Every structure is written in C-alpha cells, then in structure tokens.
XYZ file of C-alpha atoms in Angstrom:
728
model
C -33.396 30.852 -56.903
C -33.387 28.721 -60.065
C -29.663 28.111 -59.609
C -30.223 26.959 -56.041
C -32.977 24.568 -57.121
C -30.741 23.169 -59.856
C -27.875 22.599 -57.399
C -30.238 20.805 -55.030
C -31.413 18.497 -57.813
C -27.812 17.735 -58.791
C -26.976 16.780 -55.195
C -30.002 14.500 -55.036
C -28.993 12.788 -58.256
C -25.479 12.201 -56.904
C -26.864 10.579 -53.784
C -29.108 8.344 -55.869
C -26.140 7.341 -58.036
C -24.137 6.346 -55.007
C -26.973 4.250 -53.671
C -27.424 2.607 -57.116
C -23.736 1.718 -57.233
C -24.002 0.049 -53.856
C -27.012 -1.893 -55.013
C -25.189 -3.021 -58.175
C -22.306 -4.274 -56.051
C -24.690 -6.240 -53.877
C -26.549 -7.673 -56.881
C -23.306 -8.663 -58.563
C -22.313 -10.699 -55.537
C -25.709 -12.307 -55.325
C -26.293 -14.519 -58.386
C -29.871 -15.184 -57.276
C -31.322 -11.867 -58.645
C -29.899 -11.211 -62.175
C -33.018 -9.357 -63.335
C -32.748 -6.725 -60.649
C -29.114 -6.100 -61.595
C -30.078 -5.475 -65.196
C -32.862 -3.065 -64.181
C -30.509 -1.230 -61.860
C -27.931 -0.787 -64.575
C -30.556 0.659 -66.902
C -31.744 3.099 -64.236
C -28.162 4.144 -63.553
C -27.552 4.865 -67.171
C -30.680 7.005 -67.381
C -29.598 8.935 -64.287
C -26.168 9.577 -65.762
C -27.718 11.067 -68.890
C -30.022 13.321 -66.822
C -27.076 14.432 -64.687
C -25.053 15.495 -67.704
C -28.046 17.437 -68.977
C -28.483 19.242 -65.674
C -24.759 20.108 -65.506
C -24.944 21.636 -68.947
C -27.937 23.783 -67.923
C -26.015 24.918 -64.814
C -23.059 26.086 -66.936
C -25.324 28.052 -69.269
C -27.180 29.691 -66.340
C -23.909 30.613 -64.582
C -22.532 32.321 -67.694
C -25.777 34.273 -68.136
C -25.704 35.400 -64.471
C -22.065 36.543 -64.712
C -22.852 38.661 -67.806
C -25.791 40.233 -65.971
C -23.630 41.144 -62.946
C -20.973 42.741 -65.148
C -23.627 44.913 -66.790
C -25.160 45.889 -63.382
C -21.770 46.938 -61.927
C -21.641 49.927 -64.254
C -25.012 51.085 -62.966
C -23.931 50.481 -59.339
C -20.794 52.597 -59.792
C -22.865 55.422 -61.195
C -25.388 55.246 -58.380
C -22.495 55.243 -55.778
C -21.114 58.467 -57.189
C -24.545 60.087 -57.060
C -25.047 58.964 -53.429
C -21.612 60.320 -52.474
C -22.485 63.670 -53.993
C -25.792 63.651 -52.158
C -23.990 62.903 -48.825
C -21.561 65.760 -49.436
C -24.415 68.097 -50.235
C -26.239 66.972 -47.076
C -23.181 67.651 -44.901
C -22.738 71.039 -46.516
C -26.390 71.793 -45.852
C -26.030 70.783 -42.181
C -22.846 72.852 -41.930
C -24.698 75.871 -43.328
C -27.642 75.136 -41.030
C -25.264 75.162 -38.016
C -23.799 78.462 -39.162
C -27.296 79.841 -39.624
C -28.280 78.551 -36.163
C -25.228 80.196 -34.636
C -26.021 83.472 -36.372
C -29.655 83.179 -35.292
C -28.702 82.603 -31.660
C -26.179 85.453 -31.796
C -28.831 87.809 -33.135
C -31.250 86.631 -30.462
C -28.712 87.231 -27.686
C -27.988 90.689 -29.068
C -31.695 91.541 -29.164
C -32.231 90.225 -25.640
C -29.325 92.284 -24.339
C -30.663 95.417 -26.047
C -34.054 94.889 -24.417
C -32.469 93.864 -21.096
C -34.125 90.415 -21.243
C -31.398 88.712 -19.265
C -33.216 85.436 -18.664
C -33.879 85.057 -22.396
C -30.224 85.854 -23.132
C -29.117 83.212 -20.641
C -31.473 80.715 -22.289
C -30.034 81.518 -25.757
C -26.512 80.975 -24.468
C -27.655 77.703 -22.974
C -28.963 76.575 -26.379
C -25.694 77.646 -28.009
C -23.768 75.626 -25.394
C -25.962 72.591 -26.168
C -25.121 73.020 -29.860
C -21.442 73.116 -28.929
C -21.811 69.895 -26.948
C -23.446 68.247 -29.964
C -20.531 69.174 -32.239
C -17.823 67.773 -29.956
C -17.798 64.408 -31.747
C -17.759 65.894 -35.267
C -14.642 66.488 -37.320
C -15.527 70.086 -38.227
C -12.720 71.717 -36.278
C -13.180 75.149 -37.837
C -16.895 75.139 -37.141
C -16.216 74.071 -33.556
C -13.646 76.827 -33.095
C -16.033 79.425 -34.553
C -18.864 78.286 -32.301
C -16.582 78.222 -29.266
C -15.317 81.728 -29.948
C -18.855 82.988 -30.495
C -20.015 81.341 -27.292
C -17.069 82.750 -25.355
C -17.738 86.186 -26.792
C -21.397 86.311 -25.741
C -20.686 84.556 -22.484
C -18.150 87.223 -21.523
C -20.470 90.065 -22.500
C -23.351 88.624 -20.525
C -21.143 87.746 -17.545
C -19.644 91.245 -17.487
C -23.119 92.767 -17.628
C -24.441 90.620 -14.800
C -21.216 91.020 -12.824
C -21.452 94.808 -13.078
C -25.009 94.791 -11.783
C -24.085 92.265 -9.072
C -21.143 94.392 -7.900
C -23.392 97.449 -7.630
C -25.820 95.551 -5.432
C -22.953 94.162 -3.302
C -21.567 97.668 -2.843
C -24.844 98.766 -1.323
C -24.498 95.855 1.109
C -21.029 97.305 2.034
C -19.193 94.395 0.408
C -16.335 93.529 0.860
C -16.046 93.551 4.663
C -12.445 94.578 5.167
C -12.999 95.206 8.859
C -15.418 93.421 11.190
C -18.983 94.466 10.345
C -20.632 96.617 12.991
C -24.193 96.179 14.180
C -24.792 99.940 14.289
C -25.153 100.218 10.500
C -28.819 100.752 9.751
C -30.242 98.735 6.840
C -30.697 100.686 3.599
C -34.111 102.141 2.873
C -34.543 99.962 -0.201
C -33.472 96.769 1.548
C -36.328 94.696 0.128
C -35.580 95.831 -3.418
C -31.877 95.097 -2.939
C -32.638 91.611 -1.671
C -34.809 90.960 -4.725
C -32.087 92.201 -7.074
C -29.498 90.123 -5.238
C -31.569 86.975 -5.595
C -32.309 87.654 -9.275
C -28.688 88.299 -10.184
C -27.387 85.285 -8.257
C -29.920 83.031 -9.997
C -28.998 84.416 -13.416
C -25.274 84.007 -12.750
C -25.791 80.421 -11.619
C -27.790 79.630 -14.761
C -25.104 81.258 -16.903
C -22.437 79.138 -15.202
C -24.454 75.942 -15.690
C -24.730 76.667 -19.418
C -20.990 76.572 -19.931
C -19.132 75.140 -16.946
C -15.908 74.347 -18.802
C -15.209 78.066 -19.283
C -15.179 78.708 -15.552
C -12.546 76.286 -14.218
C -10.296 78.864 -12.626
C -8.900 76.864 -9.716
C -5.625 75.252 -10.829
C -4.985 71.696 -9.895
C -1.647 70.930 -8.229
C 0.175 67.646 -7.621
C -1.110 65.989 -4.466
C -4.224 68.187 -4.445
C -7.593 66.535 -4.940
C -9.699 67.718 -7.855
C -12.410 70.144 -6.731
C -15.369 71.582 -8.648
C -15.062 75.155 -9.938
C -16.248 77.991 -7.754
C -19.777 79.189 -8.342
C -19.868 82.305 -10.522
C -21.412 84.648 -7.900
C -18.654 83.733 -5.436
C -16.006 84.368 -8.103
C -17.355 87.880 -8.616
C -17.492 88.485 -4.860
C -13.842 87.483 -4.611
C -12.628 90.020 -7.185
C -12.204 93.014 -4.812
C -10.552 90.819 -2.162
C -8.225 89.334 -4.773
C -7.213 92.830 -5.920
C -6.449 93.875 -2.362
C -4.456 90.689 -1.723
C -2.315 91.131 -4.822
C -1.831 94.820 -4.124
C -0.449 94.204 -0.634
C 1.371 90.879 -1.063
C 3.006 91.044 -4.491
C 5.589 93.320 -6.029
C 7.756 95.691 -3.995
C 5.265 96.482 -1.247
C 6.574 96.468 2.315
C 3.786 94.064 3.216
C 5.218 91.547 0.732
C 7.855 90.261 3.145
C 9.274 86.739 2.871
C 9.974 86.682 6.592
C 6.343 87.488 7.455
C 4.081 84.829 5.924
C 1.732 85.363 8.858
C 0.722 88.724 7.374
C -1.057 87.338 4.336
C -2.199 84.141 6.042
C -3.760 86.127 8.874
C -5.339 88.503 6.384
C -7.052 85.612 4.627
C -8.395 84.323 7.946
C -9.636 87.805 8.878
C -11.539 88.122 5.601
C -13.085 84.707 6.170
C -14.243 85.728 9.634
C -15.540 89.147 8.586
C -17.581 87.706 5.712
C -19.022 84.621 7.381
C -22.230 86.227 8.707
C -23.018 87.912 5.398
C -22.484 84.674 3.492
C -24.698 82.723 5.893
C -27.476 85.289 6.202
C -27.649 86.836 2.710
C -26.019 84.588 0.112
C -26.785 81.110 1.438
C -30.620 81.502 1.399
C -30.455 82.774 -2.189
C -28.308 79.809 -3.241
C -30.694 77.412 -1.541
C -33.736 78.874 -3.316
C -31.862 78.719 -6.629
C -31.216 74.997 -6.102
C -27.410 75.350 -5.895
C -26.113 72.612 -3.611
C -23.140 74.602 -2.301
C -22.188 76.200 0.997
C -21.639 79.912 0.490
C -19.167 80.323 3.366
C -17.135 77.280 2.284
C -17.109 78.533 -1.325
C -15.715 81.897 -0.205
C -13.060 80.119 1.900
C -12.096 78.041 -1.142
C -11.619 81.157 -3.221
C -9.571 82.927 -0.567
C -7.508 79.774 -0.073
C -6.566 79.911 -3.735
C -4.840 83.235 -3.082
C -2.918 81.809 -0.123
C -1.985 78.673 -2.062
C -0.584 80.656 -4.978
C 1.408 82.887 -2.642
C 2.799 79.928 -0.667
C 3.735 78.079 -3.849
C 5.796 81.112 -4.895
C 7.449 81.766 -1.516
C 8.261 78.233 -0.303
C 10.984 77.448 -2.905
C 12.648 80.804 -2.171
C 13.108 79.898 1.517
C 14.784 76.520 1.056
C 18.230 77.904 1.874
C 17.269 79.810 5.021
C 16.474 77.370 7.818
C 15.108 79.971 10.230
C 12.711 81.533 7.734
C 11.693 78.117 6.403
C 10.869 76.875 9.914
C 8.857 80.016 10.531
C 6.928 79.447 7.304
C 6.131 75.843 8.268
C 4.953 76.943 11.720
C 2.674 79.592 10.249
C 1.256 77.220 7.636
C 0.483 74.595 10.286
C -1.156 77.194 12.521
C -3.149 78.528 9.576
C -4.367 75.031 8.713
C -5.378 74.431 12.329
C -7.428 77.633 12.513
C -8.918 76.999 9.084
C -10.211 73.556 10.062
C -11.163 74.511 13.614
C -12.341 78.111 13.836
C -13.783 78.312 10.327
C -14.985 74.667 10.114
C -13.486 74.185 6.664
C -14.327 70.618 5.498
C -11.478 68.113 5.470
C -12.712 66.782 2.133
C -11.347 69.969 0.532
C -7.592 70.614 0.402
C -6.132 73.385 2.515
C -2.547 74.605 2.175
C -0.594 71.621 3.537
C -0.148 70.103 0.082
C 2.274 72.976 -0.663
C 4.594 71.543 2.010
C 4.334 68.042 0.504
C 6.015 68.904 -2.787
C 9.160 66.793 -2.914
C 11.856 69.470 -2.528
C 9.927 71.383 0.124
C 9.040 68.220 2.044
C 12.610 66.901 2.071
C 13.783 70.292 3.339
C 11.141 70.156 6.059
C 12.323 66.718 7.172
C 15.989 67.725 7.229
C 15.277 70.916 9.175
C 13.062 69.023 11.619
C 15.859 66.512 12.201
C 18.488 69.220 12.582
C 16.420 71.245 15.046
C 15.516 68.151 17.076
C 19.162 67.048 17.405
C 20.175 70.539 18.498
C 17.431 70.578 21.131
C 18.482 67.145 22.410
C 22.078 68.343 22.733
C 20.903 71.392 24.645
C 18.593 69.497 26.990
C 21.222 66.868 27.867
C 23.829 69.504 28.640
C 21.468 71.633 30.736
C 22.197 71.962 34.439
C 18.975 70.322 35.630
C 18.814 67.710 32.890
C 18.720 64.746 35.296
C 16.391 66.153 37.926
C 12.613 66.074 37.811
C 10.813 69.398 37.691
C 7.963 67.815 39.694
C 10.135 66.246 42.397
C 8.482 68.311 45.122
C 4.939 67.470 43.949
C 4.198 63.870 44.897
C 0.978 63.491 42.898
C 2.613 64.624 39.654
C 5.873 62.726 39.960
C 4.778 59.100 39.662
C 7.210 58.277 36.839
C 9.995 60.505 38.249
C 11.079 61.312 34.708
C 14.128 63.588 34.534
C 13.693 66.892 32.791
C 15.684 65.818 29.725
C 13.478 62.754 29.097
C 10.261 64.683 29.593
C 11.450 67.470 27.323
C 12.489 64.930 24.706
C 9.086 63.222 24.676
C 7.423 66.633 24.546
C 9.569 67.345 21.489
C 8.368 64.112 19.864
C 4.778 64.956 20.761
C 5.133 68.377 19.138
C 6.507 66.718 15.983
C 3.514 64.362 16.010
C 1.072 67.245 16.269
C 2.828 68.972 13.379
C 2.456 66.074 10.957
C -0.799 64.587 12.308
C -2.959 66.686 9.962
C -0.946 65.935 6.799
C -3.236 64.485 4.110
C -0.681 61.957 2.826
C 0.101 58.708 4.750
C 3.523 58.479 3.070
C 4.486 61.862 4.483
C 3.228 60.860 7.932
C 5.262 57.646 7.801
C 8.345 59.672 6.835
C 7.931 61.724 9.999
C 7.345 58.560 12.009
C 10.646 57.183 10.685
C 12.305 60.432 11.821
C 10.794 60.056 15.300
C 12.023 56.474 15.593
C 15.473 57.613 14.507
C 15.467 60.310 17.204
C 14.325 57.849 19.893
C 17.087 55.414 18.992
C 19.641 58.220 19.042
C 18.419 59.301 22.492
C 18.652 55.693 23.704
C 22.261 55.512 22.550
C 22.996 58.760 24.413
C 21.397 57.333 27.561
C 23.562 54.226 27.208
C 26.708 56.332 26.910
C 25.852 58.387 30.007
C 24.923 55.196 31.871
C 28.334 53.678 31.175
C 29.963 56.795 32.598
C 27.863 56.441 35.762
C 28.121 52.638 36.036
C 30.864 52.943 38.691
C 28.268 54.504 40.997
C 24.991 52.726 40.208
C 23.399 54.001 43.413
C 23.911 57.638 42.467
C 20.873 59.871 41.722
C 22.048 60.402 38.156
C 22.198 56.684 37.427
C 18.667 56.243 38.748
C 17.545 59.245 36.706
C 18.870 57.554 33.551
C 16.945 54.420 34.477
C 13.790 56.474 35.046
C 14.314 58.162 31.667
C 14.500 54.834 29.827
C 11.392 53.608 31.635
C 9.500 56.855 30.943
C 10.249 56.762 27.214
C 9.276 53.095 27.051
C 5.987 53.797 28.867
C 5.057 56.675 26.579
C 5.894 54.695 23.421
C 3.772 51.793 24.669
C 0.846 54.175 25.136
C 1.411 55.600 21.649
C 1.272 52.094 20.211
C -2.384 51.886 21.348
C -3.272 55.373 20.113
C -5.819 55.512 17.281
C -3.614 57.772 15.160
C -0.623 55.432 15.352
C -2.851 52.402 14.769
C -4.017 54.041 11.532
C -0.389 54.682 10.604
C 0.324 51.043 11.391
C -2.219 49.951 8.799
C -0.714 52.388 6.275
C 2.745 50.981 7.027
C 1.594 47.507 5.992
C 0.833 48.721 2.460
C 3.400 51.469 1.795
C 5.708 51.322 4.804
C 8.526 49.343 3.181
C 9.342 52.286 0.908
C 9.860 54.529 3.946
C 10.450 52.366 7.038
C 12.640 49.838 5.232
C 11.933 46.174 4.408
C 9.536 44.463 6.797
C 9.712 40.725 7.281
C 6.682 38.533 6.694
C 6.290 37.944 10.435
C 6.523 41.633 11.304
C 4.121 42.567 8.508
C 1.641 39.985 9.752
C 1.892 41.239 13.335
C 1.383 44.829 12.214
C -1.582 43.916 10.035
C -3.257 41.973 12.854
C -2.463 44.764 15.378
C -0.561 42.293 17.571
C 2.630 44.309 17.352
C 3.207 48.053 17.213
C 5.275 50.468 15.179
C 7.572 50.949 18.189
C 8.114 47.268 18.961
C 11.813 47.209 18.009
C 12.540 50.371 19.996
C 10.656 49.036 23.009
C 12.772 45.862 22.917
C 15.997 47.919 22.915
C 14.764 50.128 25.753
C 13.701 47.066 27.732
C 17.174 45.605 27.277
C 18.735 48.846 28.556
C 16.351 48.947 31.507
C 17.036 45.305 32.382
C 20.788 45.841 32.175
C 20.660 48.893 34.424
C 18.418 47.179 36.971
C 20.827 44.246 37.019
C 23.757 46.558 37.743
C 21.735 48.250 40.468
C 20.835 44.940 42.107
C 24.447 43.777 41.900
C 25.619 46.919 43.699
C 23.029 46.596 46.485
C 23.709 42.875 46.931
C 27.461 43.486 47.169
C 26.845 45.923 49.992
C 24.350 43.620 51.715
C 26.615 40.567 51.450
C 29.498 42.521 52.910
C 27.378 43.606 55.862
C 25.954 40.083 56.262
C 29.254 38.230 56.664
C 29.315 38.342 60.496
C 25.679 37.257 60.563
C 26.382 34.294 58.291
C 29.267 33.184 60.493
C 27.364 33.240 63.794
C 27.572 30.055 65.929
C 24.019 28.945 65.170
C 24.671 25.529 66.677
C 25.446 26.894 70.153
C 22.909 29.700 70.644
C 20.838 29.589 73.848
C 17.355 28.178 73.525
C 14.262 30.357 73.451
C 13.307 29.229 76.948
C 16.561 30.593 78.339
C 15.852 34.123 77.040
C 13.405 36.570 78.572
C 12.535 38.153 75.216
C 13.697 37.506 71.689
C 15.542 40.300 69.885
C 17.298 40.772 66.558
C 20.720 39.226 66.334
C 23.338 41.883 66.863
C 25.316 40.601 63.874
C 22.228 41.077 61.638
C 21.835 44.756 62.476
C 24.321 46.055 59.841
C 22.665 43.963 57.137
C 19.153 45.071 58.105
C 20.179 48.724 58.308
C 21.879 48.460 54.929
C 18.746 46.928 53.390
C 16.491 49.538 54.958
C 18.640 52.449 53.801
C 18.926 51.181 50.249
C 15.205 50.492 49.998
C 14.296 53.936 51.307
C 16.872 55.613 49.112
C 15.839 53.831 45.926
C 12.144 54.268 46.704
C 12.783 57.998 46.580
C 14.903 57.887 43.419
C 13.109 55.267 41.282
C 9.628 55.508 39.852
C 7.044 53.107 41.266
C 7.101 50.468 38.455
C 10.899 50.332 38.522
C 11.047 50.218 42.303
C 8.573 47.332 42.384
C 10.706 45.424 39.918
C 13.791 46.312 41.943
C 12.583 45.213 45.383
C 11.123 42.005 44.003
C 14.442 41.220 42.302
C 16.275 42.127 45.503
C 14.004 39.859 47.557
C 14.661 36.979 45.174
C 18.423 37.430 45.320
C 18.350 37.926 49.090
C 16.255 34.767 49.505
C 18.814 32.728 47.554
C 21.732 34.333 49.422
C 20.382 33.646 52.928
C 19.335 30.142 51.974
C 22.608 29.169 50.320
C 25.205 31.185 52.266
C 23.653 31.130 55.725
C 21.195 28.277 56.186
C 22.929 25.607 54.117
C 26.346 26.751 55.346
C 25.578 26.273 59.092
C 24.190 23.740 61.550
C 21.459 24.777 63.946
C 20.432 23.870 67.433
C 16.982 24.698 68.811
C 18.060 28.156 69.902
C 19.724 28.870 66.575
C 16.609 27.885 64.631
C 14.381 30.021 66.867
C 16.706 32.996 66.455
C 16.850 32.561 62.670
C 13.066 32.385 62.429
C 12.689 35.472 64.605
C 15.210 37.438 62.536
C 13.490 36.506 59.314
C 9.792 36.733 60.208
C 9.951 39.682 62.608
C 12.680 41.773 60.987
C 13.598 40.859 57.392
C 10.103 40.167 56.064
C 8.592 43.339 57.623
C 11.232 45.405 55.787
C 9.473 44.400 52.559
C 6.042 44.516 54.148
C 5.825 48.207 53.297
C 5.565 47.275 49.598
C 3.260 44.227 49.667
C 0.811 42.460 51.968
C 2.586 39.090 52.158
C 6.340 39.648 51.826
C 7.135 36.074 52.947
C 5.900 34.866 49.544
C 8.994 36.481 48.001
C 11.309 34.531 50.381
C 10.046 31.020 49.739
C 13.379 29.279 50.301
C 13.926 30.992 53.643
C 10.303 30.622 54.776
C 10.133 26.909 53.954
C 13.595 26.270 55.421
C 12.401 27.791 58.701
C 9.334 25.502 58.591
C 11.556 22.427 58.255
C 14.085 23.567 60.848
C 11.430 24.418 63.439
C 9.624 21.069 63.232
C 9.235 19.275 66.524
C 11.462 16.240 67.041
C 8.761 13.674 66.422
C 7.388 15.067 63.152
C 10.932 15.767 62.016
C 11.963 12.143 62.595
C 8.848 10.836 60.837
C 9.477 13.141 57.865
C 13.122 12.079 57.708
C 12.189 8.379 57.766
C 9.523 8.884 55.072
C 11.978 10.702 52.818
C 14.585 7.984 53.254
C 11.986 5.271 52.618
C 10.783 7.089 49.533
C 14.322 7.359 48.275
C 14.876 3.617 48.809
C 11.542 2.716 47.164
C 12.179 4.946 44.177
C 10.867 3.284 41.024
C 8.411 1.063 42.971
C 4.765 2.157 42.813
C 3.078 2.261 46.208
C -0.374 3.818 46.080
C -0.999 3.378 49.807
C 1.965 5.471 50.953
C 1.637 9.234 50.257
C 4.249 10.857 48.059
C 6.955 13.026 49.647
C 5.616 16.070 47.811
C 2.127 15.680 49.278
C 3.577 15.302 52.756
C 5.680 18.435 52.308
C 2.677 20.318 50.928
C 0.764 19.505 54.124
C 3.543 21.219 56.054
C 3.376 24.274 53.762
C 6.508 23.389 51.781
C 6.045 23.820 48.016
C 9.302 25.290 46.709
C 11.868 22.928 48.240
C 12.450 19.499 46.753
C 12.555 16.358 48.978
C 16.327 16.222 48.559
C 16.612 19.806 49.804
C 14.455 18.957 52.816
C 16.747 16.030 53.668
C 19.731 18.375 53.621
C 17.927 20.777 55.953
C 16.996 17.990 58.355
C 20.624 16.913 58.472
C 21.564 20.456 59.531
C 19.784 19.818 62.845
C 21.230 16.352 63.263
C 23.064 17.368 66.461
C 19.797 17.304 68.402
C 17.874 14.893 66.203
C 20.154 12.031 67.229
C 19.861 12.662 70.955
C-alpha cells in the first residue's frame, strides 16, 4: 500500500512539473511579469529535488519487497508440499471409505438375504447403485470395476432368488400357456395368497430393475430399428420358458427348424401372444399399475416374443438370398405376420416389428429384384393368355363401365398388391424404391400396349384394338385416382426431400409442383398414356371417317340445285343417297358404344361429330348450289336424321354440328331477309374501316339469326350458293 501511495505522489509531481513548464514558457514570452517567472523557476527547482528524493525511496522500498518475496517463496514451497500430501491422504481416506461402504452394503445385503428381508436387500442394492453412479466421473477405474462386479454379483443373486420365487408362483397359475387356456380350470384354493405373492414379487422385481437399469438391456439394437427401452424384469422372467421352447424347436437339427417353413415359428409366436393376452391383461397389468410401472403388460410380452422372431429372421434371411422361391415365401410370411401383429394383436406402430429385417441392404435389394422378376413374368403370362383382351365382366353391365380387358385389370391388381406389400414399410426411402419399380412396370406395360397396337393398327375397328384403347384408359384412370390417394400424397412429400436419390433428378419446376401438390408422382406416365390414347383415338376416327366419306360420295354429288320443292312432295323423307352414310354411321356408333368404355366413347362420338360437321360443310354444302327444294331436303336430312343419330348420347346434338346447323339457317332464309342480309354484308364490307355507330355490326345481325360460328365472309359464300333463285 505504501508503494502505491508513493507511485501516486510521483505521478502528481510529474503533472505539476509539466504544468510549471508550460507556465514558464508563457511567462518567458510575456515580458510584463518577470517576478512570476522567477518564482515559478524556484518552485520548479524545489519540485525536482523532491521528485529525486521520492524516486530514491521507491528504489529502496522495491529492493526490500523483492528480498521479502524471495524469503517467502521457500515457505510457500514447503506449504505446497504439505497441502499435496494432505490431498493425497484425503483421497486415500475417501477411497478406503468407499471400500468400507461397499463392504458394509455387501454385508447388509448378505444379512438381509439370510433373514429373507427382500425389500431391505433391494434397498441396499439401490444404495450401492447410487454409489456406482457417483463414481462414474472419478478416475478410480479399479474401484469402479470392483464396485461394478460387486453390484453385479449381488444383483444376480437377488434376481435369481426373486426369479425362482416368481416362477413358482407363475407355475401355479399354469404359466406358460402353450395351448389356449380353458375356462373349465377351477381357480386354486389359495388364489388370494397367490395373487398377493404375485404382486409382491412383481413389485420387488421392478424395484430391483430400477436400481440398476443398465444391467438389463437385453434387446439388441439393429440398423434401421428405433431404440426401445429394456423389457421390464418380470416380463423377462415370464419369457424364459417360451424362449427355451422356441430355441428347442427352431434351432439346431430339429425337423421344425426348416428354412422353407418360416410360417411355423412366426405362427407359433402369434399363438403364444394370443394365448397369453388374457392372463397379461387380467393378472399382470393390474399389478404393474399398482406398482406405478407405466408399461402395457401385453405389449411388453409381444416385444419379448418379437425378439425371438427377429433373431431367427436375421439368421434365415441371408441364407435364402439365392433361392427366389423360398425368399418370396419368406417375404410373404413376414408381411402377413406384420399385418396380424398390428391388426389382431394391436401392437403399437411406435415399436418396430419385423419389417426392418427386410430393409437391410442386401435383403432389400434382393426383394426388389425378385419383385421385378416376378412382375415381369406375370405380365408376360397375362398378355399371352387366351382371354387377355376380353373383359371378365362383359356380361355384367353394372360392373363393366370401364370395359377394361383382363390383362389390364390383372396388371393393375398386380400393382395394387405390390403397393399393399410395401405400404407398411417404416422407411420412406424403401417405399419410394418400390414406387420407382411400379412406375418402371407401368412404362414397360405401356410400351407393350404400343407394340400390340401397331400390330392391330391395320384394323382399328377390331375388338382387340378397342380393348387396347380401353386398357390404356383404364390404367390412366387408376393412376389418376392413386395420385389423389393419401398414401401416395405422403410419398409425394417424401419424394421432395429424398426422392432424387431414388427417382432420379427432379427439376425445379417438378419439385415445386410436387411440393405444392399441384402435380402427382404419376404425372409423366399419365402424359405418355394420354399421348397413346389420343393417337389411338385419332386412328379410330380416321378409319370411321374413311368409311363414312366413301359411303357419302353419292350424297355429296346429288343435284341439290334441281330437287323438287317441299310443296311438290306429299311427305319429306331421307334422301336415298344418304342412306348408306347414315347406316354406316349408325353401325359404327353402335359397334363402338359396345366396345369402348363410356369416357372413351364420349370422346370418340364428339370427335366424330366435329369431323363430320366439317366434312358435310366443306365437301357437301360449299361444294354444291341449292334451290329451295335442295335446301329443304338438306335441312330435313340433317335435323331429322343425322342429328338424332347423336341424340342418343346428348340432349342437344345440333350443338356439335354448328357449321351445318348455321349453314341450314342461312340457306333456309326467306328471300326478303336473305336479300337484306346480303346487302348489309356487302355494305359492311365496303364500309370497312369507317366507324358507323348507327348501323349494327354484321356479327350482331348474324347473332340475331342464331349464327355464331360462321364468319360474315362465310355467310356471303353461303348466300351465293342460292344465287340461282335469289336473282329471280
């Protein structure tokens, strides 16, 4: 503290010196105050002397302090050695105290066991486990190992003792239930005493397990399997006789250990679950609830039994990789087992079943390859079958709306079966792998349909060609429905995050559409199927129109300008030259209505009506001139014969023949309105480019007549076709 005070005084003196120097400089400049300069110089000199004195004192004090510190260091080193020895002695004392505590607890446990004080023994083990937890952070590895071995030793003795008593009580309850329990068994005379013993032993076992949980982790963790808590100790003991029976029958050289019969051990596990469910619910679950164990007894037993099945499957699956038939059988049995486990036995989906065994890389790749191979073989068989292109529901009208051929329906059933097989898989990547396989199979089937279609393209009106068209439409319809299915929508979201690894690179646009649910996983396939369907419908329409045009040639070449007027005929009838065309249309429509499904037939007849409308308008109406009788006959043929042919499929068929309908309106105008319309159209053509708000536009005038499709120039052409009687 003295040194600090001295340093402060020195600093103050320095500051004063600096200020004095400044003052001296100012006084030197100013010649008006010589006395003040002299006084300042004297004060500065005195300050300099004091400063030198203080600096000398500081040097003396610093040397004294340094000598004192050197002398104290010797004492500090000595004290450090003593403290180190004391720390070592303290650690040794604590080490010995731990050993004494371990010995004390061991003696206590031994005494409790000798006097059958099981609760006290469990409490002593609990205290020993707490001591073990406290030593986990210490570096005394030998002490930790000794304590752990001691704890394991007493834990095993106590567990064996309680397990023996627990097994005796279970035996009196007829455990395990190898066969279905019968209701005729009368309860034992000491049922109340047995229930009390059961509850006591279960509670003690649960407390023993809580005291040292890390010693009881017996369920192995496998890749792809979620981590689950260890089984409760009472359930582990209950599983021992079942485990022995399982290993006796399904390991070694037993006849029941048959690689080709996985259903034997899987069914056995399910049987044991079913036989034991009532006992677990009625006897064990209430005891667990009263003991405060938050577990489901029946689910715990299922978990333990599943461990046996999982171990067996993990051993057998790699041995079947080179036998496709046996491997397929194993997969079928595993899927059926999983279905019954989740359904019949209500096993929670938060716990793993046995499907993760099939998701190990080598097994899963084998499953995919076998699934692909079997599917291709089935497709080959269904396409070469005798009734491949006929519908099995053709005689049942209500069930044959889509008129799908047997091969297409069987193929989609095959895809549906594949979907059901992988729907329950716990891994989205695996599900997407199967989805990629399904898309590959659909594309392959589309290519096969295209090949068969090209073979049949010479006869597009044949039943087989129409069956191919129905097949493409049926597959497209089903895939569209799948795109809106909840399961595939969930897969669609998974595809956005991990799909590129399995489904290939997705563009930014496609990824965005999938993420926003605007597109679907089958969008590309649907586009290809739609292209095939459009191409086949086009070929079909071309074939029908060729036939219709051939039959319509005499009708188109009739002398429309010289036909008798309507007044000269008693009754109007269909033109004789139109009969072949109308019969041809009727036959084709009836034939294709029977062979095509309803959506395709609607598209077909609407396309046919459009083409027929253009054909009659261009090749008949615009090609001929008409007198009054010719116009009346044309209108009668169209409105009373052609339009009603399509009236079976819609309420207003004339709306699909707009060119023909509006041409008949123009041609049947009376002479006066026709002349006025002709003059207005000519005037409008001459005044083109000049705005005249008083005169109505040609379009509005035509709209008043019911003409919306034809342009004014087309109407002028039509009016000129009746010029022979307009100029009279």
